[in-house]
XYZ file of C-alpha atoms in Angstrom:
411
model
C 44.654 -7.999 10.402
C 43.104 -11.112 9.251
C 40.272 -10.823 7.308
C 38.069 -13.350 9.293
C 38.342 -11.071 12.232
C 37.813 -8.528 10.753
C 35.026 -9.542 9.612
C 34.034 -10.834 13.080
C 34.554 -7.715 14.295
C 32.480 -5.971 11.706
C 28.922 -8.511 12.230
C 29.560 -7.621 16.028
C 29.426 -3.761 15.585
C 26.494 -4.501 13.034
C 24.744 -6.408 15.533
C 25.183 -4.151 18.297
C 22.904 -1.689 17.022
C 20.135 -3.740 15.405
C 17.477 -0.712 15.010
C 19.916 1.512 13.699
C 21.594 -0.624 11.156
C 18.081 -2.080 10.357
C 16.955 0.797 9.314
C 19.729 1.444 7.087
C 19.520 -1.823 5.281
C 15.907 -0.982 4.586
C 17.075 1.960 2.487
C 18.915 -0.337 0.340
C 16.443 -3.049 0.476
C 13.738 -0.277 -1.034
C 16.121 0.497 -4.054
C 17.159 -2.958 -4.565
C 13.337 -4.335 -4.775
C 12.221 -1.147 -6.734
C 15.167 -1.878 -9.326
C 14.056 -5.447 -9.881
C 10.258 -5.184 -9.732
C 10.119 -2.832 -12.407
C 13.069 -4.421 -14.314
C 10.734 -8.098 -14.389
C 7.651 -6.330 -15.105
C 9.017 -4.785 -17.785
C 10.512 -8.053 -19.221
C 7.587 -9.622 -18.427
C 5.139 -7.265 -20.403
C 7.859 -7.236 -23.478
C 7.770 -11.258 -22.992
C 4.014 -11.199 -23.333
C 3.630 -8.836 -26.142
C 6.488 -9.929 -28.453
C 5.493 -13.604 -28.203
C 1.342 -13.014 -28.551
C 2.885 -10.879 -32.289
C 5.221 -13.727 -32.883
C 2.630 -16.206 -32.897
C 0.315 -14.319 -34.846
C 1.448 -15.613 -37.992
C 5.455 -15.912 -38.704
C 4.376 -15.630 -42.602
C 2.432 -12.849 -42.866
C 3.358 -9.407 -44.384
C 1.217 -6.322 -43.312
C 0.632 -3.826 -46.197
C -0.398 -0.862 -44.525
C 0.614 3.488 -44.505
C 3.252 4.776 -42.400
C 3.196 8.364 -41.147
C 5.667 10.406 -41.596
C 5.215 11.854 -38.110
C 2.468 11.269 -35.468
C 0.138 14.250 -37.378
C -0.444 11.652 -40.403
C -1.512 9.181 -38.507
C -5.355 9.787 -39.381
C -4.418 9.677 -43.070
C -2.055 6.556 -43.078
C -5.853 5.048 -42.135
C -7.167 6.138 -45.206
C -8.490 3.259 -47.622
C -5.577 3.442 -50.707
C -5.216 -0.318 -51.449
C -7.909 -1.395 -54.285
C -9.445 -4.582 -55.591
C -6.666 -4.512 -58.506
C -3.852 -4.232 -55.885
C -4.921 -7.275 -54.357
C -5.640 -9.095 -57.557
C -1.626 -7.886 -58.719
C -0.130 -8.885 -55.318
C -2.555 -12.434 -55.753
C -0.397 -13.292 -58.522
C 3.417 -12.626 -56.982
C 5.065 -15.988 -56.604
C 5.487 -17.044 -52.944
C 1.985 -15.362 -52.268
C -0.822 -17.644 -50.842
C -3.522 -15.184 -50.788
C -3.988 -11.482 -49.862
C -6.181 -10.675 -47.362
C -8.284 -7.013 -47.139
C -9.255 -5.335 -43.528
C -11.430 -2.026 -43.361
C -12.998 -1.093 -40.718
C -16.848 -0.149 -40.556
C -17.754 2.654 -37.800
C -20.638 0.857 -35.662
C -22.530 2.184 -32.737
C -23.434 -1.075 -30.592
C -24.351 -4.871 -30.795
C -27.478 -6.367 -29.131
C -27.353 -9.518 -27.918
C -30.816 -11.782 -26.339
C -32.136 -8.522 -25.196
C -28.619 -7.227 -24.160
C -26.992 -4.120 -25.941
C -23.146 -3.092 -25.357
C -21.043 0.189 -27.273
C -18.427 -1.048 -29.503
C -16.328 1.001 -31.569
C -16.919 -0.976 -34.596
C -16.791 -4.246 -36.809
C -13.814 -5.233 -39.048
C -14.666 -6.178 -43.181
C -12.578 -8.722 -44.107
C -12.647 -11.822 -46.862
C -13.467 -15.504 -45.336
C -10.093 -16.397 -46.314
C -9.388 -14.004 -43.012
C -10.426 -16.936 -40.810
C -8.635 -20.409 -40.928
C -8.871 -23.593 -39.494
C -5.896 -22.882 -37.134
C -7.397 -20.012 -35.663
C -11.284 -21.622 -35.325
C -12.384 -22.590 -31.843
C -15.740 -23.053 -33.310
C -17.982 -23.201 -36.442
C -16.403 -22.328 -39.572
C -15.788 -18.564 -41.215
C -18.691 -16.376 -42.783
C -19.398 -16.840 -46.612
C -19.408 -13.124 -48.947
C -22.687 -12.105 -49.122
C -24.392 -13.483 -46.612
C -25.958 -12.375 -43.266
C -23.098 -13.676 -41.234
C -20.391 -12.504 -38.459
C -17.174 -14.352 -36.993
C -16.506 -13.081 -33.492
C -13.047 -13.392 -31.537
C -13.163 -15.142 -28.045
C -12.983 -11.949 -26.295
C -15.697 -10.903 -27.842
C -18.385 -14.003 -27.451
C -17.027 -14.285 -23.636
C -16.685 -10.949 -22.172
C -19.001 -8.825 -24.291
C -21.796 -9.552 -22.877
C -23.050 -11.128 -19.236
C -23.628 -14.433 -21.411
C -21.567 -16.340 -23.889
C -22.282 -15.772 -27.586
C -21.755 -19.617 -29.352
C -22.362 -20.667 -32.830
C -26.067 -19.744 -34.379
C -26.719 -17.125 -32.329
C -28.368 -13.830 -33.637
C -26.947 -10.531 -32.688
C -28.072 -7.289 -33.933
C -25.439 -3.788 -35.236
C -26.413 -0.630 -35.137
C -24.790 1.983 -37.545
C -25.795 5.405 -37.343
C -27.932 4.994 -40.622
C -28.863 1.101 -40.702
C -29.190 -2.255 -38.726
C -27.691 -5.387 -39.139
C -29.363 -8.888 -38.097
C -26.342 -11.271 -38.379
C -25.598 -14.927 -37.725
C -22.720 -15.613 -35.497
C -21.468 -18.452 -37.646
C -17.811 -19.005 -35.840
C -15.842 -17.799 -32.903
C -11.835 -17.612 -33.881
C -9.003 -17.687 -31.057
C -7.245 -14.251 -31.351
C -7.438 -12.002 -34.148
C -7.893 -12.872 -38.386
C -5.264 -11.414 -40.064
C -5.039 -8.802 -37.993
C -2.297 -6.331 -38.116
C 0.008 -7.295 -34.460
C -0.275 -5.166 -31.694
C 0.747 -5.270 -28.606
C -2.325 -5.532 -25.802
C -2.874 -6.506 -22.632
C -4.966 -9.561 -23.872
C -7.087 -9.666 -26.974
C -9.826 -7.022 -27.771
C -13.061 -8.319 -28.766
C -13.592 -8.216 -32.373
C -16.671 -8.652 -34.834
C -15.487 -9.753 -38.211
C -18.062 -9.085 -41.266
C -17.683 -9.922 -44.992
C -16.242 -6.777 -47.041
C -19.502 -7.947 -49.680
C -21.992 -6.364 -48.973
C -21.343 -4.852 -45.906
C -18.014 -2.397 -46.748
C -18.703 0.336 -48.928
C -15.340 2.274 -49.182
C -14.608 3.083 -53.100
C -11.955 4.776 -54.744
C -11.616 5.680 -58.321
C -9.062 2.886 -59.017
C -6.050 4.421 -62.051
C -4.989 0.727 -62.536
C -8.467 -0.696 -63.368
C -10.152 2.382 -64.574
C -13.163 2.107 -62.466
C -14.258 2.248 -59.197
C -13.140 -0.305 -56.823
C -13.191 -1.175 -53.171
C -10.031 -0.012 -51.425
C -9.082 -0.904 -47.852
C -6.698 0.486 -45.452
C -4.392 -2.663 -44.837
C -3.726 -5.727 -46.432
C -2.315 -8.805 -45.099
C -0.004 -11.069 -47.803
C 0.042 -14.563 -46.385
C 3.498 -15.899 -47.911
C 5.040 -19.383 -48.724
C 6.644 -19.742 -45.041
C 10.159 -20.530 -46.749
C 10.072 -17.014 -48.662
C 8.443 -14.550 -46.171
C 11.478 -12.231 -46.782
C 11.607 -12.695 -50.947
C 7.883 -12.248 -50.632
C 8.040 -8.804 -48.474
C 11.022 -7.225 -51.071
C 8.543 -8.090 -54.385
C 5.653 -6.494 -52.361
C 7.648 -3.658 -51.414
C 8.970 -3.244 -55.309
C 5.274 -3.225 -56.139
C 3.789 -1.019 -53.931
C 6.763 1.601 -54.760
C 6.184 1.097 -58.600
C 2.731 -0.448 -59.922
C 0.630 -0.280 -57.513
C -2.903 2.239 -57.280
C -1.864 2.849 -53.724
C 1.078 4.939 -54.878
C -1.376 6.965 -56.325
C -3.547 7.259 -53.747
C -2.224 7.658 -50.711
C -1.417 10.645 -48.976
C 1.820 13.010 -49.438
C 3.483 12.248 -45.805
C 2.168 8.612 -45.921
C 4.540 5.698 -47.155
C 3.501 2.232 -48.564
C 5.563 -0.430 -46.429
C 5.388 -4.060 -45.998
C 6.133 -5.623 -42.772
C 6.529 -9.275 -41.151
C 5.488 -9.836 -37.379
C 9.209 -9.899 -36.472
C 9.358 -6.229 -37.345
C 6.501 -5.465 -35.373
C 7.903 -7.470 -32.346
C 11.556 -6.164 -32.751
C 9.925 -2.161 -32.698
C 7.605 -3.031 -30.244
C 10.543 -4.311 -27.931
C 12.532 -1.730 -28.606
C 10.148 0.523 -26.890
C 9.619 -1.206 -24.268
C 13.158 -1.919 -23.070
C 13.236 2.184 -23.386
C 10.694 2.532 -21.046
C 11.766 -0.444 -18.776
C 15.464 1.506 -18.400
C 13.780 4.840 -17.899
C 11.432 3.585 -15.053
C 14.157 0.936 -13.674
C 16.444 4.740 -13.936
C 14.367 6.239 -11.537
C 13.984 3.316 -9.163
C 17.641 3.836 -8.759
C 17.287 6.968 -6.977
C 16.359 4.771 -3.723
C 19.773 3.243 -3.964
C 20.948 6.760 -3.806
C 19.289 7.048 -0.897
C 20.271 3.986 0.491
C 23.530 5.104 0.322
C 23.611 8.068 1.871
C 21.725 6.127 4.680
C 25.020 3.652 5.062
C 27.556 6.703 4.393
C 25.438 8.494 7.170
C 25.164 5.429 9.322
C 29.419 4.991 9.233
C 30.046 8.672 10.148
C 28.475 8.420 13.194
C 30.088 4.880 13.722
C 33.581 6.607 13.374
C 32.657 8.984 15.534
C 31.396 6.799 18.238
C 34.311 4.659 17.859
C 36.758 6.879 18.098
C 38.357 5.819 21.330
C 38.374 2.108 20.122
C 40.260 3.132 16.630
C 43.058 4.801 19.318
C 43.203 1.327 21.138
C 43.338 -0.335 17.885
C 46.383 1.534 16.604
C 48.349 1.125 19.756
C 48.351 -2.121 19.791
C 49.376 -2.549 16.337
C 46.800 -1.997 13.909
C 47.758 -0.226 10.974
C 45.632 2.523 9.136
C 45.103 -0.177 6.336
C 43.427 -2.351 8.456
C 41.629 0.338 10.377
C 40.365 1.255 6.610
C 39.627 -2.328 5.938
C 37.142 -2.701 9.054
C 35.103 -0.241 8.205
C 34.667 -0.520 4.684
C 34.030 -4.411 5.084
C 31.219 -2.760 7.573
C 29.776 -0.823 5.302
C 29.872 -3.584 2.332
C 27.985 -5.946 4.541
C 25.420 -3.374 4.997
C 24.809 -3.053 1.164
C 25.323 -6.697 0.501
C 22.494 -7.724 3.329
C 20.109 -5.230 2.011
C 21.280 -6.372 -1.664
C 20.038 -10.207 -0.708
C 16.973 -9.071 0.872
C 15.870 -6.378 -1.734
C 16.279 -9.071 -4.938
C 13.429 -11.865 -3.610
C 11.438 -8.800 -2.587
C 11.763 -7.398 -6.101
C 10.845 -10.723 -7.619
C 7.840 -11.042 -5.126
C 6.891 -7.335 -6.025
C 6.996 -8.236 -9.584
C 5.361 -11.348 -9.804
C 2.179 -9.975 -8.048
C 2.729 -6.248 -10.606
C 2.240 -9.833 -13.607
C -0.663 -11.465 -11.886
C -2.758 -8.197 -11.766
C -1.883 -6.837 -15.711
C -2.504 -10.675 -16.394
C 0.558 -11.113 -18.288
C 2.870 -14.326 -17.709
C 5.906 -14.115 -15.258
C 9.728 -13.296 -17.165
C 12.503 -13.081 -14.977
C 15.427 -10.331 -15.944
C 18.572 -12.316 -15.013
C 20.709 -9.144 -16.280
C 18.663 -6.133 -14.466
C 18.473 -8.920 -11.011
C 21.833 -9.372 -11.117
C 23.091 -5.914 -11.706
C 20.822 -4.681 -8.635
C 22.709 -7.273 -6.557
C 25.721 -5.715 -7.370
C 25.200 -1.902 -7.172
C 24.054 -2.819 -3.981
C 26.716 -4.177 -3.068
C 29.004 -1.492 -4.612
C 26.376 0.888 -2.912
C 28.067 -0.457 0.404
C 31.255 0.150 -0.873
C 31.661 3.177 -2.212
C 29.204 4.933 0.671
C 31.469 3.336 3.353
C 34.706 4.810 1.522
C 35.020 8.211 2.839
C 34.067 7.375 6.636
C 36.427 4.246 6.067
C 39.186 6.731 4.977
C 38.399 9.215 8.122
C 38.578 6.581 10.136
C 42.217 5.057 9.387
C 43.122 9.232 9.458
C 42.745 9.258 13.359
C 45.422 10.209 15.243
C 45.934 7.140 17.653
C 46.901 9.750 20.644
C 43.949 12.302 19.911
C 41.737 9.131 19.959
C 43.225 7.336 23.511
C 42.149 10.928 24.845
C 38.650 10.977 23.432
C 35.565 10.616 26.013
């Protein structure tokens, strides 16, 4: 049989029951969109996340604890890395400068009459803030009565903006600070990468006076500040020489060997190992999810294999007509399986702009740009497609199986 009439013939039965096959393709349709809305949301999220951490500074190395399992995760947090580990990892050749981070418990922050809960401020050195991150005013100087916000923090804190030379007012559980918002930075200052769903507010203080974490320091022989991360700005050209000495340090000279917890390890990382872990879990999550999404193409094909049963059946007298006049079982076969692929395909080209559609509006509401997933789109195209296939296979084969004669009789 030529294939262009058969294919005639095919559109003609499709056609002939609109609701019915409708309703079928909708099954498809369902799995198909599923499959690629949660296949670009996922890629879209990763896309988001990986690139804010990539930008946040290509030459920085993190110094920071890593549990051994999630139950050390409150003492990887613990302040280990002293005043004479930063002064030892100042002097490493491709270092710039060594930034500290603690963090200071705080209870809230009053601005003009305004107060708001916040989970605390962040202790860092001015070097933490640079002209590349400034949107406005400059960074606080040690010692003084000053504070750097983040632009999350001066816009969406409170009901009105916070700019440059406003007063705002912590409360700790045991003191109050009056400080003097002296510069608002875009992002985070040298903050370790994570991935959010936009930037958290932050209030950056300097460590003198305000952080009062001290350790008995073995290197220095006298008590020291010590803070729970570090961030080793590097010579861009020798990020990765500049992690390996830090790493060689930490593991043989440094106090933080000595202080850290057993079940917490000293490690050193760029923002590209950050990213590349970070992505790693979410392309885990992205299959699991897109896994289950696949169920409705299960569905959907039962629907077809369903639909094409009954089809045979109905047909039955018109297969008998078709074989005495010459058709042979191959082409019988052929009809019906090119019926059922055209099921799967139609629902396959509907389902993948509906995906897309379903996905972009899934980015506009987490706020995260758009990323299409050319590999998960067009694999959903083609299991649907092969969804059509391999559900009109058996109902195909029962079909070219009917005995012409049996058929002719058939009422």
């Amino acid at each position: 049989m030529d294939p262009r009439e058969s294919f005639t013939i095919a559109a003609r039965s499709i056609r002939s029951h609109k609701l019915r096959s409708a309703l079928t393709v909708i099954g498809v349709v369902i799995g198909i969109a599923s499959v690629v809305a949660f296949a670009t949301f996922g890629a879209s999220v990763e896309s988001e996340i990986v690139g804010s951490i990539s930008d946040s500074g290509a030459n920085n190395v993190y110094v920071l604890g890593q549990p051994a399992d999630e139950e050390g995760f409150e003492q990887a947090l613990q302040p280990v890395f002293t005043e004479y580990d930063i002064a030892r990892l100042s002097e490493i050749p491709g270092v710039e400068a060594v930034i500290p981070r603690g963090s200071i418990p705080a209870n809230s922050v009053t601005h003009r009459g305004e107060t708001v809960s916040i989970q605390g401020a962040t202790a860092t050195t001015p070097a933490a803030v640079t002209n590349e991150t400034l949107v406005a005013g400059r960074s606080f100087r040690s010692g003084a009565d000053e504070t750097v916000l983040n632009r999350a923090a001066a816009e969406t804190t409170f009901e009105g903006n916070v700019t440059v030379g406003d007063e705002i007012t912590v409360r700790r559980t045991d003191e109050t600070w009056n400080l003097t918002v002296v510069g608002v930075v875009n992002g985070t200052a040298g903050e370790l990468p994570v991935g959010n769903f936009g930037p958290q507010p932050q209030f950056y203080v300097p460590a003198d006076p305000y952080y009062q974490a001290v350790v008995e320091s073995p290197g220095a022989n006298a008590r020291q500040r010590a803070y729970p991360q570090l961030t080793v700005v590097a010579v861009p050209a020798e990020t990765l020489a500049v992690t390996e000495r830090v790493e060689t340090y930490l593991r043989e000279e440094s106090d933080a060997r000595h202080l850290a917890p057993s079940g917490v390890d000293l490690v050193a990382r760029t923002s590209g190992d950050f990213a590349e872990q970070i992505s790693d879990v979410i392309q885990q999550i992205t299959r699991f999810v897109t896994g289950i999404a696949v169920i409705a193409l299960v569905v959907g094909a039962i629907g077809i294999a369903n639909i094409m049963l009954v089809s045979v059946t109905e047909r039955t007298r018109e297969i008998g007509i078709m074989k005495a006049v010459g058709a042979r079982n191959r082409d019988v076969m052929e009809l019906f399986l090119l019926e059922a692929t055209l099921l799967g395909a139609v629902g396959a080209v509907l389902g993948l702009p509906l995906g897309l559609a379903v996905g972009w509006a899934a980015t506009r509401y987490a706020e995260v740009g758009f990323a299409f997933a050319p590999y998960w789109s067009a694999l959903a195209v083609l299991v649907g497609v092969l969804v059509g296939v391999v559900a009109g296979l058996y109902p195909a084969w029962r079909a070219a199986r009917v005995d012409p004669i049996d058929a002719l009789r058939y009422e």
